[in-house]
Coordinates of N, CA and C and ligand atoms in Angstrom, one line a residue:
M1215 N 35.8 -47.1 46.7 CA 35.2 -48.1 45.5 C 34.0 -49.4 46.4
R1216 N 33.3 -49.3 45.2 CA 32.2 -50.3 45.2 C 32.6 -51.5 44.3
I1217 N 32.6 -52.9 44.1 CA 32.7 -53.4 43.1 C 31.7 -54.9 43.2
D1218 N 30.5 -54.6 42.0 CA 29.2 -55.6 42.4 C 29.7 -56.8 41.0
V1219 N 29.5 -57.8 41.4 CA 29.8 -58.9 40.5 C 28.6 -59.8 40.3
V1220 N 28.1 -60.3 38.9 CA 27.2 -60.8 38.7 C 27.6 -62.0 38.1
T1221 N 27.1 -63.2 38.6 CA 28.0 -65.0 38.1 C 26.5 -65.7 38.6
I1222 N 26.8 -66.7 38.0 CA 25.9 -67.9 38.3 C 26.2 -68.7 39.4
F1223 N 27.9 -68.5 39.1 CA 28.6 -69.3 40.2 C 29.4 -68.7 41.3
P1224 N 28.6 -68.3 42.1 CA 29.2 -67.2 43.5 C 30.5 -68.1 44.1
Q1225 N 30.2 -69.3 44.4 CA 31.2 -69.8 45.0 C 32.5 -69.8 44.6
M1226 N 33.1 -69.3 43.5 CA 34.1 -69.3 42.9 C 34.6 -67.8 43.1
F1227 N 33.9 -67.0 44.3 CA 34.9 -65.8 44.4 C 35.1 -66.0 46.0
S1228 N 34.6 -67.0 46.8 CA 34.9 -67.2 47.8 C 36.0 -67.8 47.9
G1229 N 37.2 -67.3 48.7 CA 38.7 -68.0 49.0 C 39.7 -66.8 48.7
P1230 N 39.6 -66.4 47.3 CA 40.6 -65.7 46.6 C 40.3 -63.9 46.7
L1231 N 39.2 -63.9 47.2 CA 38.4 -62.6 47.8 C 38.9 -62.4 49.3
D1232 N 38.9 -63.5 50.0 CA 39.0 -63.6 51.5 C 40.5 -63.7 52.0
V1233 N 41.4 -63.3 51.4 CA 42.6 -63.4 51.8 C 44.0 -62.6 51.3
S1234 N 44.4 -62.6 52.3 CA 45.8 -61.6 51.8 C 45.0 -59.8 51.7
L1235 N 46.0 -59.0 50.4 CA 45.8 -57.8 50.4 C 43.9 -57.3 50.2
I1236 N 43.4 -58.6 49.5 CA 42.0 -57.7 49.2 C 41.6 -58.2 50.3
K1237 N 41.2 -59.3 51.4 CA 40.7 -59.1 52.5 C 41.0 -58.0 53.4
R1238 N 42.2 -57.6 53.4 CA 42.6 -56.3 54.5 C 41.8 -55.2 53.7
A1239 N 42.0 -55.0 52.4 CA 40.9 -53.7 51.8 C 39.7 -53.8 51.9
R1240 N 39.3 -55.1 52.2 CA 37.6 -55.1 52.2 C 37.2 -54.8 53.8
A1241 N 38.3 -55.2 54.6 CA 37.8 -55.1 56.3 C 38.2 -53.5 56.3
A1242 N 39.2 -52.9 55.8 CA 39.1 -51.6 56.1 C 38.4 -50.6 55.5
G1243 N 37.4 -51.3 54.5 CA 36.3 -50.7 54.0 C 36.5 -49.9 52.6
L1244 N 37.8 -50.3 52.4 CA 38.5 -49.5 51.1 C 37.9 -50.1 49.9
A1245 N 37.5 -51.1 49.8 CA 37.0 -51.9 48.5 C 35.6 -52.7 49.3
K1246 N 34.7 -52.3 48.7 CA 33.4 -53.0 49.3 C 32.7 -53.9 47.8
I1247 N 33.3 -55.0 47.9 CA 32.8 -56.3 47.1 C 31.6 -57.3 47.2
N1248 N 30.8 -57.4 46.3 CA 29.7 -58.0 46.8 C 29.5 -58.9 45.4
I1249 N 29.5 -60.4 46.0 CA 28.7 -61.1 44.6 C 27.3 -61.3 44.5
Y1250 N 26.8 -61.2 43.3 CA 25.5 -61.2 43.1 C 25.3 -62.9 42.2
N1251 N 23.9 -63.6 42.5 CA 23.9 -64.8 41.8 C 22.9 -64.3 40.5
L1252 N 23.3 -64.2 39.5 CA 22.2 -63.9 38.6 C 20.6 -64.7 38.8
R1253 N 20.9 -66.0 39.6 CA 19.5 -66.7 39.3 C 18.3 -65.6 40.2
D1254 N 19.1 -65.0 41.0 CA 18.0 -64.1 42.0 C 17.7 -63.1 41.1
F1255 N 18.1 -63.1 39.7 CA 17.1 -61.9 39.2 C 16.3 -62.5 37.9
T1256 N 15.8 -64.0 38.0 CA 15.3 -64.1 37.2 C 13.7 -64.5 37.7
A1257 N 12.4 -64.2 36.8 CA 11.3 -64.2 37.4 C 10.8 -65.7 37.5
D1258 N 11.0 -67.0 36.9 CA 10.3 -68.0 36.6 C 10.5 -69.2 37.8
R1259 N 9.9 -69.9 37.6 CA 10.0 -71.1 39.0 C 11.4 -71.8 38.9
H1260 N 11.9 -72.0 38.0 CA 12.9 -72.6 37.6 C 14.5 -71.9 37.7
Q1261 N 14.0 -70.8 37.7 CA 15.2 -69.7 37.7 C 16.2 -69.6 36.2
T1262 N 15.6 -69.7 35.5 CA 16.0 -70.2 33.6 C 17.0 -68.6 33.8
V1263 N 18.6 -68.8 33.4 CA 19.5 -67.5 33.1 C 20.0 -68.0 31.4
D1264 N 19.6 -69.4 30.8 CA 20.0 -69.5 29.4 C 18.9 -70.1 28.7
D1265 N 19.2 -69.7 27.7 CA 18.4 -70.4 26.8 C 19.1 -70.7 25.2
R1266 N 18.4 -71.2 24.3 CA 19.2 -71.7 22.9 C 19.4 -70.6 21.9
P1267 N 20.5 -70.5 21.1 CA 21.0 -69.6 20.3 C 19.8 -69.2 19.0
Y1268 N 19.1 -68.4 19.0 CA 19.0 -68.2 17.4 C 19.4 -68.8 16.7
G1269 N 18.9 -69.4 15.2 CA 19.7 -69.9 14.0 C 20.6 -71.6 14.7
G1270 N 20.4 -72.1 15.7 CA 21.0 -72.9 15.8 C 22.1 -72.9 16.4
G1271 N 23.0 -74.0 16.4 CA 24.3 -74.5 16.8 C 24.4 -75.1 18.5
A1272 N 25.5 -75.4 18.3 CA 25.6 -76.3 20.4 C 25.5 -74.9 21.5
G1273 N 25.0 -76.0 22.3 CA 25.0 -74.9 23.7 C 24.1 -73.7 24.0
M1274 N 24.2 -72.8 24.8 CA 23.6 -71.9 25.5 C 23.8 -70.7 25.8
I1275 N 23.1 -69.7 25.7 CA 23.9 -68.3 26.4 C 22.4 -67.6 27.1
F1276 N 23.2 -66.6 27.9 CA 22.5 -65.9 28.6 C 21.3 -65.5 28.3
K1277 N 20.2 -65.5 28.7 CA 19.0 -64.5 28.0 C 19.4 -62.8 28.8
P1278 N 18.7 -62.1 28.0 CA 18.9 -61.1 28.6 C 18.4 -60.4 29.2
E1279 N 17.1 -61.3 30.1 CA 16.4 -60.1 31.1 C 16.8 -60.4 32.1
P1280 N 17.4 -61.5 32.7 CA 18.0 -61.4 34.2 C 19.0 -60.5 34.1
V1281 N 19.9 -60.6 33.1 CA 21.1 -59.6 33.1 C 21.0 -58.2 33.5
Y1282 N 19.8 -57.8 32.6 CA 19.2 -56.4 32.9 C 18.8 -55.9 34.2
R1283 N 18.1 -56.8 34.8 CA 17.6 -56.5 35.8 C 18.3 -56.8 37.0
A1284 N 19.6 -57.1 36.8 CA 20.6 -57.2 37.9 C 21.3 -55.7 37.8
I1285 N 21.6 -55.5 36.6 CA 22.1 -54.2 36.3 C 21.3 -53.0 36.6
K1286 N 20.1 -53.3 36.6 CA 19.0 -52.3 36.9 C 19.2 -51.8 38.7
Y1287 N 18.9 -53.3 38.9 CA 19.1 -53.5 40.7 C 20.4 -52.6 41.0
L1288 N 21.7 -53.0 40.8 CA 22.8 -52.4 41.0 C 23.1 -51.1 40.5
S1289 N 22.6 -50.5 39.8 CA 22.5 -49.2 39.6 C 21.5 -48.4 40.3
R1290 N 20.6 -48.9 41.2 CA 19.8 -48.0 42.4 C 20.5 -47.4 43.3
N1291 N 21.4 -46.7 43.2 CA 22.0 -45.8 44.1 C 22.5 -44.3 43.8
K1292 N 23.2 -44.1 44.7 CA 23.3 -42.4 44.3 C 24.7 -42.2 43.3
I1293 N 25.1 -43.2 42.9 CA 26.3 -42.9 42.3 C 26.0 -42.3 41.1
R1294 N 26.7 -41.3 40.3 CA 26.2 -41.0 39.1 C 27.0 -42.0 37.9
P1295 N 26.1 -42.1 36.8 CA 26.4 -42.6 35.7 C 27.6 -42.8 35.3
A1296 N 28.2 -41.6 35.3 CA 29.7 -41.4 35.1 C 30.6 -42.0 36.0
N1297 N 30.5 -42.5 37.2 CA 31.4 -42.7 37.8 C 31.2 -44.3 38.1
R1298 N 30.1 -45.0 37.6 CA 29.8 -46.1 37.5 C 30.3 -46.8 35.9
R1299 N 31.0 -47.9 35.9 CA 31.5 -48.6 35.2 C 30.9 -50.0 34.9
I1300 N 30.2 -50.3 33.8 CA 29.8 -51.5 33.7 C 30.3 -52.4 32.7
I1301 N 30.9 -53.4 33.4 CA 32.0 -54.4 32.3 C 31.7 -56.0 32.2
Y1302 N 31.8 -56.3 31.1 CA 31.7 -57.8 30.5 C 32.9 -58.1 30.0
L1303 N 33.2 -59.2 31.2 CA 34.5 -59.9 30.8 C 34.4 -61.0 29.6
S1304 N 35.0 -60.7 28.3 CA 35.0 -62.1 27.3 C 36.5 -61.8 26.4
P1305 N 36.7 -62.7 26.0 CA 37.8 -62.6 24.6 C 37.7 -61.8 24.1
Q1306 N 36.0 -61.1 23.4 CA 36.2 -60.2 22.5 C 36.6 -58.9 23.2
G1307 N 36.8 -58.9 24.3 CA 37.0 -57.4 25.0 C 38.5 -57.1 24.4
R1308 N 38.8 -55.7 25.1 CA 40.0 -55.0 25.3 C 41.0 -55.5 26.1
V1309 N 42.2 -55.6 25.6 CA 43.5 -56.6 26.2 C 43.5 -55.9 27.5
F1310 N 43.4 -56.3 29.0 CA 43.6 -55.8 30.3 C 45.1 -55.3 30.2
N1311 N 45.2 -54.4 30.6 CA 46.7 -53.8 31.4 C 46.6 -53.2 32.5
Q1312 N 48.0 -52.4 32.9 CA 48.0 -51.9 34.4 C 47.5 -50.6 34.2
S1313 N 47.6 -50.1 32.8 CA 46.9 -48.6 32.7 C 45.4 -48.5 32.7
I1314 N 44.8 -49.9 32.2 CA 43.3 -49.7 32.4 C 43.0 -50.0 33.7
A1315 N 43.9 -50.6 34.8 CA 43.6 -51.0 36.1 C 43.5 -49.8 36.6
R1316 N 44.5 -49.0 36.4 CA 44.3 -47.9 37.0 C 43.5 -46.7 36.7
R1317 N 42.7 -46.8 35.5 CA 41.9 -46.3 35.0 C 40.6 -46.5 35.7
L1318 N 40.3 -47.7 35.8 CA 38.7 -48.2 36.2 C 39.3 -47.9 38.0
A1319 N 40.2 -47.7 38.6 CA 40.4 -47.7 40.2 C 39.9 -46.3 40.8
K1320 N 39.5 -45.1 39.7 CA 38.9 -44.3 39.9 C 37.3 -44.3 40.0
Y1321 N 37.1 -45.1 39.3 CA 35.4 -45.1 39.1 C 34.6 -45.7 40.9
Q1322 N 33.4 -45.3 41.0 CA 33.3 -45.3 42.3 C 32.6 -46.7 42.6
Q1323 N 32.0 -47.0 41.2 CA 31.6 -48.0 41.4 C 31.6 -49.1 40.1
L1324 N 32.1 -50.4 39.8 CA 32.6 -51.6 39.3 C 31.3 -52.7 39.3
I1325 N 30.5 -52.7 37.8 CA 29.4 -53.8 37.8 C 30.2 -55.0 37.0
L1326 N 30.8 -56.1 37.6 CA 31.2 -56.7 36.7 C 30.5 -58.0 36.1
I1327 N 30.1 -57.6 34.9 CA 29.2 -59.3 34.6 C 30.1 -60.1 34.0
C1328 N 30.0 -61.4 34.6 CA 30.5 -62.5 33.9 C 29.5 -63.6 33.5
G1329 N 29.9 -63.8 32.1 CA 29.2 -64.7 31.2 C 29.7 -66.1 31.5
H1330 N 28.9 -67.1 30.9 CA 29.2 -68.4 31.0 C 28.6 -69.2 29.4
Y1331 N 28.9 -70.4 29.7 CA 28.2 -71.4 28.2 C 29.1 -70.9 27.1
E1332 N 28.1 -70.5 26.0 CA 28.6 -70.0 24.8 C 28.6 -68.3 24.8
G1333 N 27.8 -67.7 26.0 CA 28.4 -66.3 26.1 C 26.8 -65.7 26.3
V1334 N 26.8 -64.5 26.0 CA 25.5 -63.6 26.0 C 24.6 -63.3 24.9
D1335 N 23.5 -62.9 25.0 CA 22.5 -62.5 24.0 C 23.2 -60.9 23.5
E1336 N 23.4 -60.7 22.4 CA 24.2 -59.7 22.1 C 23.7 -58.4 22.5
R1337 N 22.2 -58.7 22.9 CA 21.8 -56.9 23.2 C 22.4 -57.0 24.7
V1338 N 22.9 -57.8 25.6 CA 23.5 -57.1 26.8 C 24.4 -56.5 26.4
L1339 N 25.0 -56.0 25.8 CA 26.4 -55.5 25.4 C 25.8 -54.0 25.4
D1340 N 24.3 -54.0 25.0 CA 23.9 -52.3 24.9 C 24.0 -51.5 26.4
W1341 N 24.0 -52.4 27.1 CA 24.0 -52.0 28.9 C 25.8 -51.9 29.1
V1342 N 26.4 -52.2 28.6 CA 27.7 -52.7 28.8 C 28.7 -51.2 28.8
D1343 N 29.5 -50.7 29.5 CA 30.7 -49.8 28.9 C 31.8 -50.2 28.4
E1344 N 32.1 -51.4 29.0 CA 33.2 -51.7 28.2 C 33.2 -53.3 27.9
E1345 N 33.6 -53.7 27.3 CA 34.1 -55.4 27.3 C 35.5 -55.8 27.4
I1346 N 35.9 -56.0 28.2 CA 37.3 -56.5 28.8 C 37.9 -58.1 29.1
S1347 N 39.4 -58.7 27.9 CA 39.9 -59.7 28.2 C 41.0 -59.6 29.3
I1348 N 41.3 -60.8 29.6 CA 42.7 -60.5 30.2 C 43.6 -61.5 29.2
G1349 N 43.3 -61.6 28.0 CA 44.4 -62.2 27.4 C 43.6 -63.2 26.1
D1350 N 44.5 -63.8 25.3 CA 43.7 -64.3 24.2 C 43.9 -65.7 24.5
Y1351 N 42.8 -66.1 25.0 CA 42.3 -67.7 25.2 C 40.9 -67.6 25.8
V1352 N 40.4 -68.9 25.4 CA 39.5 -69.0 26.2 C 39.0 -69.9 27.3
L1353 N 38.3 -69.2 28.3 CA 37.8 -70.0 29.6 C 36.4 -70.6 29.6
T1354 N 36.3 -71.2 30.5 CA 35.0 -71.6 31.0 C 33.5 -70.8 31.2
G1355 N 34.5 -69.3 31.7 CA 33.6 -68.6 32.0 C 34.3 -66.9 32.7
G1356 N 33.8 -65.9 33.0 CA 34.5 -64.9 33.3 C 34.7 -64.5 34.7
E1357 N 34.4 -65.5 35.3 CA 34.7 -65.4 36.8 C 36.0 -65.2 37.0
L1358 N 37.0 -66.3 36.3 CA 38.3 -66.1 36.8 C 39.1 -64.6 36.3
P1359 N 38.6 -64.5 35.0 CA 38.9 -62.8 34.6 C 38.6 -61.8 35.4
A1360 N 37.1 -61.9 36.2 CA 36.6 -60.9 37.0 C 37.6 -60.9 38.2
L1361 N 38.2 -61.7 38.9 CA 39.0 -62.1 39.6 C 40.2 -61.2 39.5
V1362 N 41.0 -61.9 38.4 CA 42.0 -61.3 38.2 C 42.1 -59.4 38.0
L1363 N 40.6 -58.7 37.5 CA 40.7 -57.6 37.3 C 40.4 -56.8 39.0
I1364 N 39.9 -57.6 39.6 CA 39.4 -56.9 40.7 C 40.8 -57.1 41.8
D1365 N 41.7 -58.3 41.4 CA 42.9 -58.0 42.5 C 44.2 -57.0 41.8
C1366 N 43.8 -56.6 40.8 CA 44.5 -55.8 40.1 C 44.4 -54.2 40.3
V1367 N 42.9 -54.3 40.1 CA 42.4 -52.9 40.1 C 42.5 -52.4 41.5
V1368 N 42.0 -53.2 42.4 CA 42.1 -53.1 44.2 C 43.1 -52.5 45.1
R1369 N 44.3 -53.1 44.4 CA 45.5 -52.7 45.0 C 46.3 -51.5 44.3
Q1370 N 45.2 -50.6 43.3 CA 45.4 -49.5 42.7 C 44.6 -48.5 44.2
I1371 N 43.8 -49.0 44.6 CA 43.0 -48.1 45.7 C 43.7 -47.1 46.4
P1372 N 44.2 -45.8 46.4 CA 44.9 -45.3 47.5 C 44.8 -46.1 49.0
G1373 N 45.7 -46.5 49.9 CA 45.8 -47.0 51.1 C 45.6 -48.3 50.9
V1374 N 45.8 -49.3 49.7 CA 45.4 -50.8 49.8 C 46.7 -51.3 50.0
V1375 N 47.9 -51.0 49.5 CA 49.0 -51.4 49.0 C 50.0 -50.2 50.4
A1376 N 50.7 -50.9 51.4 CA 51.0 -49.9 52.3 C 51.8 -48.8 52.4
K1377 N 53.0 -49.1 51.6 CA 53.5 -48.0 51.0 C 53.6 -47.4 49.4
K1378 N 53.3 -46.1 50.0 CA 52.6 -45.5 48.4 C 53.7 -45.8 47.6
E1379 N 55.0 -46.2 47.7 CA 55.9 -46.7 46.6 C 56.1 -47.8 46.1
S1380 N 55.5 -48.9 46.5 CA 55.5 -50.3 46.3 C 54.5 -50.2 45.4
V1381 N 53.3 -49.2 45.2 CA 52.8 -49.5 44.1 C 53.4 -49.0 43.0
Q1382 N 53.8 -47.9 42.7 CA 54.4 -47.5 41.6 C 55.9 -48.0 41.7
N1383 N 56.5 -48.8 42.3 CA 57.4 -49.2 42.0 C 57.4 -50.6 41.0
D1384 N 56.1 -51.1 41.2 CA 55.6 -52.3 40.6 C 56.3 -52.1 39.0
S1385 N 56.5 -53.5 38.3 CA 56.5 -53.5 36.9 C 55.5 -52.5 36.6
F1386 N 55.9 -52.1 35.2 CA 54.8 -51.5 34.2 C 54.3 -49.9 35.0
S1387 N 54.3 -49.8 36.6 CA 53.2 -48.5 37.1 C 53.9 -47.4 36.3
Q1388 N 55.5 -47.2 36.3 CA 55.9 -46.1 35.9 C 55.9 -46.2 34.6
E1389 N 57.0 -47.2 34.2 CA 57.4 -46.8 32.5 C 57.3 -48.4 31.9
Y1390 N 56.5 -49.3 32.5 CA 56.8 -50.4 31.6 C 57.9 -51.4 31.8
L1391 N 59.0 -51.5 32.8 CA 59.7 -51.9 32.9 C 59.9 -52.9 34.0
L1392 N 60.2 -54.3 33.5 CA 60.1 -55.6 34.6 C 60.6 -55.3 35.8
D1393 N 60.2 -56.2 37.0 CA 60.9 -55.7 37.9 C 62.4 -56.4 38.0
W1394 N 63.4 -55.6 38.7 CA 64.8 -55.9 38.7 C 64.9 -56.8 39.7
P1395 N 65.9 -57.9 39.2 CA 66.0 -59.6 40.4 C 66.5 -59.0 41.9
Q1396 N 65.7 -59.9 42.7 CA 65.5 -59.8 44.2 C 66.3 -60.9 44.5
Y1397 N 66.7 -60.3 46.2 CA 67.5 -61.4 47.0 C 67.4 -61.2 48.0
T1398 N 67.5 -62.3 48.9 CA 67.3 -62.2 50.3 C 68.1 -63.3 51.2
R1399 N 68.5 -63.4 52.6 CA 69.4 -64.0 53.1 C 68.9 -65.9 52.6
P1400 N 70.3 -66.7 52.6 CA 71.2 -65.9 53.3 C 72.4 -65.8 51.8
P1401 N 73.6 -65.1 51.9 CA 74.3 -64.1 51.1 C 74.7 -65.1 50.0
V1402 N 75.3 -66.3 50.4 CA 75.4 -67.5 49.2 C 74.7 -68.6 49.8
Y1403 N 74.2 -69.0 48.5 CA 73.3 -70.6 48.4 C 73.5 -71.0 47.6
Q1404 N 74.0 -72.4 47.6 CA 74.0 -73.7 46.7 C 75.3 -72.7 45.6
G1405 N 76.4 -71.8 46.2 CA 77.7 -71.7 45.5 C 77.2 -70.5 44.6
R1406 N 75.5 -69.9 44.6 CA 74.9 -68.6 43.7 C 75.6 -67.5 45.0
K1407 N 75.9 -66.5 44.7 CA 75.8 -65.4 45.7 C 75.2 -63.8 45.0
V1408 N 74.9 -63.7 45.9 CA 74.3 -62.5 46.1 C 75.2 -61.5 45.6
P1409 N 74.7 -60.4 44.4 CA 75.2 -59.5 43.7 C 76.1 -58.6 45.0
A1410 N 77.1 -58.3 45.2 CA 77.8 -57.3 46.3 C 77.3 -56.1 46.2
V1411 N 76.6 -55.4 45.1 CA 76.5 -54.1 45.0 C 75.4 -54.4 46.4
L1412 N 74.6 -55.2 46.4 CA 73.3 -55.1 47.3 C 73.9 -55.5 48.6
L1413 N 74.9 -55.8 49.1 CA 75.4 -55.9 50.5 C 76.2 -54.7 50.6
S1414 N 76.2 -53.7 49.7 CA 77.1 -52.6 50.2 C 76.8 -51.6 51.0
G1415 N 75.3 -51.5 50.7 CA 74.9 -50.4 51.7 C 74.9 -49.1 50.9
N1416 N 75.4 -48.8 49.4 CA 75.6 -47.7 49.3 C 74.2 -47.6 48.2
H1417 N 73.3 -46.6 48.7 CA 71.7 -47.0 48.6 C 72.1 -46.4 47.0
Q1418 N 72.8 -45.2 46.2 CA 72.6 -44.6 45.0 C 73.0 -46.0 43.9
K1419 N 74.3 -46.7 44.7 CA 75.0 -47.4 43.4 C 73.7 -48.8 43.2
I1420 N 73.2 -49.0 44.6 CA 72.0 -50.2 44.7 C 70.7 -49.6 43.5
E1421 N 70.3 -48.5 43.5 CA 69.3 -48.0 42.8 C 69.7 -47.7 41.0
E1422 N 71.0 -47.4 41.0 CA 71.3 -47.5 39.5 C 71.3 -49.1 39.0
W1423 N 72.0 -50.0 39.9 CA 71.9 -51.3 39.5 C 70.5 -51.4 39.4
R1424 N 69.6 -51.6 39.9 CA 68.4 -52.1 40.0 C 67.8 -51.6 38.5
R1425 N 68.0 -50.1 38.2 CA 67.5 -49.7 36.9 C 68.2 -50.2 35.8
Q1426 N 69.4 -50.5 35.8 CA 70.1 -51.4 34.4 C 69.5 -52.7 34.4
E1427 N 69.4 -53.2 35.9 CA 68.8 -54.9 35.6 C 67.3 -54.7 35.4
A1428 N 66.7 -54.2 35.7 CA 65.7 -53.7 35.0 C 65.1 -53.7 33.5
I1429 N 66.0 -52.6 32.9 CA 66.2 -52.8 31.5 C 66.5 -54.1 30.7
R1430 N 68.1 -54.4 31.8 CA 68.4 -55.9 30.9 C 67.5 -57.1 31.1
A1431 N 66.7 -57.2 31.8 CA 65.4 -57.8 32.1 C 64.7 -57.8 31.3
T1432 N 64.1 -56.4 31.3 CA 63.0 -56.1 30.2 C 63.5 -56.5 28.5
R1433 N 64.9 -56.2 28.4 CA 65.2 -56.6 27.1 C 65.0 -58.2 26.6
K1434 N 65.7 -58.7 27.4 CA 65.7 -60.0 27.5 C 64.7 -60.9 27.2
K1435 N 63.9 -60.4 28.3 CA 62.3 -61.6 28.7 C 61.0 -60.9 28.0
R1436 N 60.8 -59.8 27.8 CA 60.1 -58.9 26.8 C 60.6 -58.2 25.8
P1437 N 61.1 -58.0 24.9 CA 61.8 -57.5 24.1 C 60.6 -56.3 23.4
D1438 N 59.1 -56.9 23.6 CA 57.9 -56.0 22.9 C 57.6 -54.9 23.6
L1439 N 57.6 -55.3 24.9 CA 57.9 -53.6 26.2 C 58.9 -53.1 26.2
Y1440 N 60.4 -54.1 26.0 CA 61.4 -53.4 25.9 C 61.2 -52.2 24.7
R1441 N 60.9 -52.6 23.6 CA 60.4 -51.7 22.6 C 59.8 -50.7 23.1
Q1442 N 58.6 -51.1 23.6 CA 57.6 -49.6 24.0 C 58.0 -48.8 24.8
W1443 N 59.0 -49.4 26.1 CA 59.6 -48.3 26.7 C 61.0 -47.4 26.2
L1444 N 61.7 -47.8 25.2 CA 62.0 -47.2 24.6 C 61.5 -46.1 24.0
E1445 N 60.8 -46.5 23.2 CA 59.5 -45.2 22.3 C 59.3 -44.3 23.4
R1446 N 58.4 -44.7 25.1 CA 58.3 -43.4 25.2 C 59.6 -42.6 26.1
K1447 N 60.7 -43.3 26.3 CA 61.8 -42.6 26.5 C 62.4 -41.9 25.4
K1448 N 62.3 -41.9 24.2 CA 63.0 -41.1 23.3 C 61.8 -39.5 23.5
K1449 N 60.6 -39.8 23.3 CA 59.6 -38.8 23.7 C 59.7 -37.8 24.9
C1450 N 60.4 -38.1 25.8 CA 60.4 -37.6 27.4 C 61.6 -36.4 26.9
Ligands
9WO1934 C1 32.3 -70.9 23.8 C2 32.1 -71.2 22.8 C3 31.6 -72.6 21.8 C4 31.2 -72.9 20.6 C5 30.8 -72.2 20.0 C6 31.4 -70.5 20.3 C7 31.7 -70.3 21.4 N1 32.3 -69.3 22.5 C8 32.4 -69.6 23.8 C9 32.8 -68.5 24.5 O1 33.5 -67.8 24.0 N2 32.2 -68.9 25.9 C10 32.4 -68.0 26.6 C11 33.2 -68.1 27.9 C12 31.5 -66.6 26.6 C13 31.6 -65.7 27.7 C14 32.3 -66.4 29.1 N3 33.3 -67.0 28.7 C15 34.6 -66.5 29.0 C16 35.2 -65.5 29.2 N4 35.4 -67.9 28.7 N5 36.7 -66.8 28.3 C17 36.7 -65.7 28.8 C18 37.6 -64.5 28.6 C19 37.2 -63.6 29.8 C20 38.1 -62.4 29.5 N6 39.5 -62.8 29.0 C21 39.4 -63.9 28.9 C22 38.8 -64.9 28.5

């Protein structure tokens, strides 16, 4: 998979994409992530990316031309349009979740457009396949949401997370349950004991305990998810 990011702050991407799992996925060639500066797609001497909105009001918005040139440039490859997704990160988008991540992981190329200031000229959305939000809050730009999306999508690419079961066992992956409580050594810390079942060596008992605890945690911490889980269970 290839992920191309268009931003006016490329610096924001060095660091998060150069550590841990994402770093390994890139080194292994499983995820080819490239960051492009929107200013490189301008045609004027001052590399202007923004302008004042018609109708007045505070602030600036992205001009359409540089964004169009960036999209055109990044679409100049052998990938069929059906295998490419152009995404704009904004609070107006569909709220991101694990199933969107799983769907996006199947594309050959993602082009992520990061807005800034007060947004983009509405005509930019004509070239965008989907608008995605990572939650109901406003940030200074689409860069952090792009990083969230990349992190989540890349670990869905086969081979990125070492054990196949690790990705499948995650919260949300199979059936919208939260993680079960986890413990490591020491067996007693500050008077708090690790549940005996986990030390028992009885793997069937451990599996049953984990599932019950996952259900309990979901009901307590995320009643909204618990209701969804109950609904899905009824159907099966
Ligand atoms: C700022 C602003 C100021 C005055 C009047 C209207 C305004 N709209 C905005 C605004 O929404 N700015 C956005 C900043 C434009 C797109 C990039 N920015 C952004 C993306 N902020 N938050 C996101 C975002 C993206 C995905 N998920 C959550 C938040």
